[in-house]
XYZ file of C-alpha atoms in Angstrom:
347
model
C 83.923 -11.378 -5.033
C 83.294 -9.647 -1.506
C 83.358 -6.614 -2.777
C 80.725 -6.778 -4.617
C 77.931 -7.043 -1.282
C 77.369 -4.575 1.060
C 79.188 -3.947 4.627
C 79.403 -6.568 6.844
C 76.879 -8.602 4.550
C 73.679 -6.616 4.327
C 71.817 -7.124 1.110
C 70.017 -4.421 -0.717
C 66.473 -4.379 1.706
C 63.430 -4.886 -0.375
C 60.388 -2.663 -0.587
C 58.177 -5.110 0.107
C 59.854 -5.179 4.129
C 59.919 -1.825 4.920
C 57.439 -1.427 7.826
C 57.109 1.847 6.484
C 54.966 0.694 2.991
C 51.682 0.143 3.490
C 50.186 -3.188 1.025
C 46.373 -1.106 1.240
C 45.905 1.706 -0.510
C 43.610 4.166 1.652
C 40.291 4.376 0.958
C 39.072 7.155 -1.958
C 35.459 6.257 -1.459
C 33.943 9.805 -1.531
C 30.684 10.815 -0.260
C 27.563 11.141 -2.010
C 26.678 13.842 -3.632
C 23.390 15.828 -4.665
C 23.110 15.003 -7.909
C 24.269 10.590 -6.393
C 21.061 10.971 -4.087
C 19.048 11.909 -6.882
C 20.177 9.591 -9.444
C 19.668 6.996 -7.071
C 15.460 8.764 -6.564
C 14.997 9.428 -9.973
C 15.483 7.400 -13.251
C 17.202 10.592 -15.383
C 13.641 10.339 -16.981
C 11.981 11.507 -15.211
C 13.864 13.601 -13.408
C 13.852 15.242 -17.369
C 10.520 15.582 -17.100
C 10.022 17.642 -14.369
C 13.002 19.991 -15.124
C 10.738 20.475 -17.703
C 8.424 22.490 -16.265
C 11.113 25.231 -14.175
C 12.133 25.058 -17.837
C 9.114 26.775 -19.049
C 8.096 29.171 -17.330
C 11.333 30.107 -17.357
C 10.931 30.337 -21.462
C 7.659 31.415 -20.843
C 8.912 35.341 -18.431
C 11.694 35.298 -20.613
C 9.144 35.563 -24.047
C 7.554 37.990 -22.046
C 10.020 40.353 -21.394
C 11.520 40.219 -24.705
C 9.254 40.051 -27.022
C 8.436 43.418 -28.522
C 4.391 43.543 -28.640
C 4.620 41.549 -24.780
C 6.560 44.495 -23.510
C 4.458 47.333 -25.046
C 1.751 45.516 -23.894
C -0.500 47.282 -20.320
C -0.697 44.367 -17.789
C -3.352 43.725 -15.661
C -2.293 43.530 -11.811
C -6.540 42.900 -11.446
C -6.895 40.579 -14.283
C -3.151 39.171 -13.451
C -3.134 39.362 -17.752
C -3.264 41.604 -20.733
C -6.835 43.554 -20.771
C -8.232 41.639 -23.845
C -8.794 45.018 -25.956
C -4.845 45.190 -26.453
C -4.074 42.072 -25.617
C -0.652 40.916 -28.259
C -1.459 36.988 -29.479
C -4.696 35.103 -29.658
C -3.188 32.729 -26.732
C -3.275 36.151 -24.311
C -6.598 36.128 -24.136
C -8.512 34.844 -21.620
C -10.916 33.055 -23.385
C -9.072 31.369 -26.050
C -10.583 28.236 -26.597
C -7.776 26.146 -25.318
C -7.977 27.714 -21.700
C -11.362 27.192 -22.228
C -12.300 23.398 -23.361
C -9.073 22.267 -21.768
C -6.824 24.171 -18.828
C -10.044 25.253 -17.032
C -11.414 21.374 -17.544
C -8.203 19.906 -17.172
C -8.828 17.395 -14.295
C -10.719 16.095 -17.115
C -8.259 15.839 -19.817
C -5.392 14.929 -17.427
C -7.923 11.501 -15.817
C -9.057 10.426 -19.395
C -5.797 9.980 -20.076
C -4.557 8.174 -16.706
C -6.936 5.667 -17.295
C -6.814 5.055 -21.555
C -3.105 4.591 -19.752
C -4.178 1.731 -16.605
C -6.434 0.230 -19.058
C -5.268 -0.006 -22.250
C -1.017 -0.500 -21.453
C 0.134 -0.887 -17.922
C -3.075 -3.277 -17.857
C -2.546 -5.232 -21.536
C 1.859 -5.380 -20.367
C 1.141 -6.612 -17.447
C -1.781 -9.869 -18.532
C 0.264 -11.042 -20.654
C 3.318 -10.828 -18.678
C 1.570 -12.780 -15.918
C -0.661 -14.582 -18.260
C -0.749 -19.000 -17.992
C -0.419 -19.531 -21.363
C -3.014 -20.940 -23.314
C -1.785 -25.058 -24.032
C -4.812 -25.319 -25.426
C -5.049 -22.515 -27.702
C -2.359 -22.311 -29.130
C -2.525 -26.591 -30.473
C -6.203 -25.309 -31.869
C -4.703 -22.512 -33.490
C -1.659 -24.603 -35.891
C -4.719 -27.661 -36.668
C -7.172 -24.431 -38.304
C -5.509 -23.795 -41.808
C -6.049 -19.122 -41.214
C -3.340 -18.955 -38.484
C -2.775 -15.708 -39.101
C -6.804 -15.146 -39.208
C -7.482 -16.832 -35.869
C -4.172 -15.615 -33.946
C -5.418 -12.118 -34.341
C -8.547 -13.486 -32.275
C -7.090 -14.404 -29.314
C -4.243 -11.766 -29.264
C -7.137 -9.738 -29.650
C -8.836 -11.521 -26.876
C -5.841 -11.062 -24.706
C -5.833 -7.441 -24.793
C -9.521 -7.344 -24.033
C -8.920 -10.100 -20.904
C -5.672 -7.099 -20.158
C -8.061 -4.493 -19.523
C -10.592 -5.910 -17.492
C -7.420 -8.158 -15.081
C -7.103 -6.534 -11.135
C -3.414 -6.088 -10.498
C -1.389 -4.287 -7.501
C 0.261 -2.286 -9.841
C -3.028 -1.426 -11.128
C -4.431 -0.615 -7.869
C -1.843 1.645 -7.105
C -1.437 3.279 -9.653
C -5.412 3.598 -8.826
C -4.563 4.467 -5.458
C -1.736 7.814 -6.206
C -4.571 9.178 -8.524
C -6.810 9.562 -6.168
C -4.137 11.207 -3.768
C -3.331 13.381 -6.125
C -7.304 14.967 -7.481
C -7.609 14.835 -3.331
C -4.076 17.678 -3.144
C -5.551 19.331 -6.814
C -9.180 20.062 -4.513
C -8.171 21.098 -1.831
C -5.781 23.902 -3.096
C -7.877 24.900 -6.748
C -11.395 23.848 -5.808
C -12.260 22.888 -0.892
C -10.067 22.741 2.345
C -12.561 22.291 4.372
C -14.452 25.065 3.272
C -12.255 27.902 0.708
C -9.513 26.730 -0.828
C -6.025 26.839 0.215
C -6.069 29.272 -3.057
C -8.394 31.676 -2.120
C -7.434 30.980 1.672
C -3.673 32.376 0.849
C -5.458 35.423 -1.910
C -7.543 36.530 1.928
C -4.929 35.684 4.459
C -1.937 37.554 2.742
C -4.392 41.298 2.742
C -6.151 39.923 -0.972
C -10.239 41.104 -0.397
C -13.408 41.572 -2.779
C -13.471 44.651 -4.737
C -16.325 44.683 -6.069
C -17.304 46.265 -9.392
C -20.641 47.647 -9.533
C -22.078 49.216 -6.464
C -22.553 49.687 -2.691
C -25.647 47.284 -2.298
C -23.806 44.167 -4.579
C -21.389 44.324 -1.739
C -24.181 45.159 0.642
C -25.910 41.591 -0.450
C -22.760 39.852 -0.701
C -21.557 40.013 2.813
C -17.889 39.529 4.305
C -18.967 35.791 4.576
C -19.256 34.865 0.663
C -16.313 37.053 0.492
C -14.342 34.801 2.397
C -15.690 31.410 0.913
C -14.449 32.012 -2.759
C -13.512 34.266 -5.267
C -16.923 32.146 -7.609
C -18.396 34.820 -5.242
C -17.137 37.716 -5.868
C -17.006 37.913 -8.942
C -20.720 36.661 -8.975
C -21.907 39.156 -7.197
C -19.591 41.507 -10.010
C -16.534 41.939 -8.805
C -12.527 40.446 -9.067
C -10.497 39.952 -6.104
C -7.148 42.895 -6.145
C -4.623 42.719 -4.026
C -3.193 39.874 -1.387
C -0.603 37.516 -3.339
C -2.773 34.599 -5.816
C -1.025 31.112 -6.423
C -0.972 30.522 -10.457
C -4.095 28.103 -10.269
C -3.039 27.203 -14.569
C 0.383 26.673 -13.772
C -0.588 24.321 -10.646
C -3.312 22.309 -12.015
C -0.852 21.885 -16.003
C 2.087 21.122 -13.447
C 0.562 18.800 -11.273
C -1.938 16.752 -14.285
C 0.704 16.402 -17.183
C 4.116 15.488 -14.021
C 1.543 12.968 -12.821
C 0.668 11.497 -15.671
C 4.002 11.799 -16.956
C 5.582 10.394 -13.969
C 3.112 7.156 -14.111
C 4.029 6.255 -18.074
C 7.215 7.241 -18.389
C 7.665 5.163 -14.801
C 6.308 2.388 -15.853
C 8.630 2.171 -18.895
C 11.946 2.982 -17.403
C 11.221 0.862 -13.965
C 9.824 -2.066 -14.796
C 12.369 -5.203 -15.417
C 10.270 -7.378 -16.879
C 8.278 -6.294 -18.951
C 9.597 -4.328 -21.658
C 9.861 -0.011 -22.672
C 9.417 -0.973 -25.938
C 6.319 -3.729 -25.897
C 4.639 -1.375 -23.977
C 5.409 1.698 -26.063
C 4.080 -0.426 -28.881
C 0.859 -1.087 -26.436
C 0.153 1.987 -25.629
C 0.540 3.442 -29.239
C -1.872 1.100 -30.415
C -5.138 1.825 -28.216
C -4.148 5.198 -26.326
C -0.949 7.055 -26.994
C -2.208 9.632 -28.866
C -4.489 10.420 -26.346
C -1.616 10.946 -23.249
C 1.281 12.302 -25.435
C -1.738 14.975 -27.048
C -3.304 15.756 -22.975
C 1.252 16.492 -22.160
C 2.017 18.403 -25.107
C -1.260 20.212 -25.010
C -0.274 20.915 -20.851
C 3.186 21.864 -21.888
C 2.450 24.604 -24.459
C -0.460 26.435 -22.331
C 1.992 26.511 -19.131
C 4.249 27.948 -21.557
C 1.604 30.895 -22.688
C 0.983 30.835 -19.366
C 4.177 31.955 -18.290
C 4.555 34.555 -21.193
C 0.956 36.667 -20.876
C -0.358 35.684 -16.967
C 0.349 36.309 -14.008
C 4.114 37.876 -12.043
C 6.673 35.345 -11.599
C 6.343 35.087 -7.765
C 2.531 34.096 -8.592
C 4.100 31.204 -11.279
C 6.586 30.516 -8.572
C 4.759 29.602 -5.928
C 1.910 27.568 -8.279
C 4.776 25.222 -9.246
C 5.819 24.644 -5.505
C 2.722 23.756 -5.328
C 2.112 21.873 -7.780
C 6.013 19.868 -6.792
C 4.606 19.739 -2.659
C 2.030 17.268 -4.187
C 4.276 15.652 -6.603
C 7.170 14.840 -4.235
C 4.339 13.493 -1.325
C 3.092 11.059 -4.060
C 5.919 10.254 -6.207
C 9.210 10.055 -4.625
C 8.522 10.045 -0.623
C 7.319 6.240 -1.965
C 11.210 5.971 -3.591
C 12.952 6.664 0.349
C 9.937 5.280 3.876
C 8.879 2.069 2.619
C 6.288 1.700 4.577
C 4.954 4.521 2.604
C 6.271 2.865 -0.725
C 4.004 -0.494 0.237
C 0.750 1.498 -0.435
C 1.179 3.933 -2.710
C 3.848 2.663 -5.394
C 6.530 3.102 -7.564
C 5.354 3.484 -11.101
C 6.703 -0.181 -13.338
C 8.262 -1.295 -9.766
């Protein structure tokens, strides 16, 4: 019996009693990665939407290098496109109907689509969530014989009322669109004088090169030459030299991305109303308009990348558009003070 014991009667120490063994595992918490940070700011669907734009520009630019007809057609830096008589296809012409009636007046179509979403899509769904139950109307429906017809009339009345309900979410959506529109105006139309595109072109060495006569140059003068590219074209010339931010890329990205974030953000972020109900309501009234405007924007962005502007001009157009997107749709998710004013779609 004594042989089975350790010398001096000592027993084998338990591993748990060892002072060198820690009872708690060390913390393995890793610092947040860039992916983690982006996930907290953007829903994956929203991130995929924004990733679509550089992807389209890259694909279009690569197509212009790989397509034999586009590669063989000469490119005019002053026209920022292929000469009309040597254009590789219809979409390479500046006077194609989609460029004239959609891109040139693009902000009108974006605003119409946004109004459809706010008044008909977001408006009706939120109104149904916020409106009190109509017990009297429900009782009257049960008593009537033609239940289906009366219920349909009640639904139509609710939808009409929902369009007229002014909610904080709709006000913030309107404010976001005002800020985005202001950025569009500052970059392309007016910035306390010439727009930022015109200022940038002029400050990087661009000037108006008249194509008609010296008399026209004198009549236009230095002041009108500085004001806008439109004044130069009216005088019979065109701007040459300098860096020209792609206005087409800027407008198509800013307008369609803002519209997409409004609709998609509300669908994926709103926990009070399911995305299926929103999609059904918007599809009933104006889903085709929203999808049509965004889809056409993507197609024209792809055509712009393939046949117009240089790589750097397209990059600066994309970057300038993303500045506005960041301020209106990303910054409120970081700064609570900005979020209280502009809000976040669906929150």
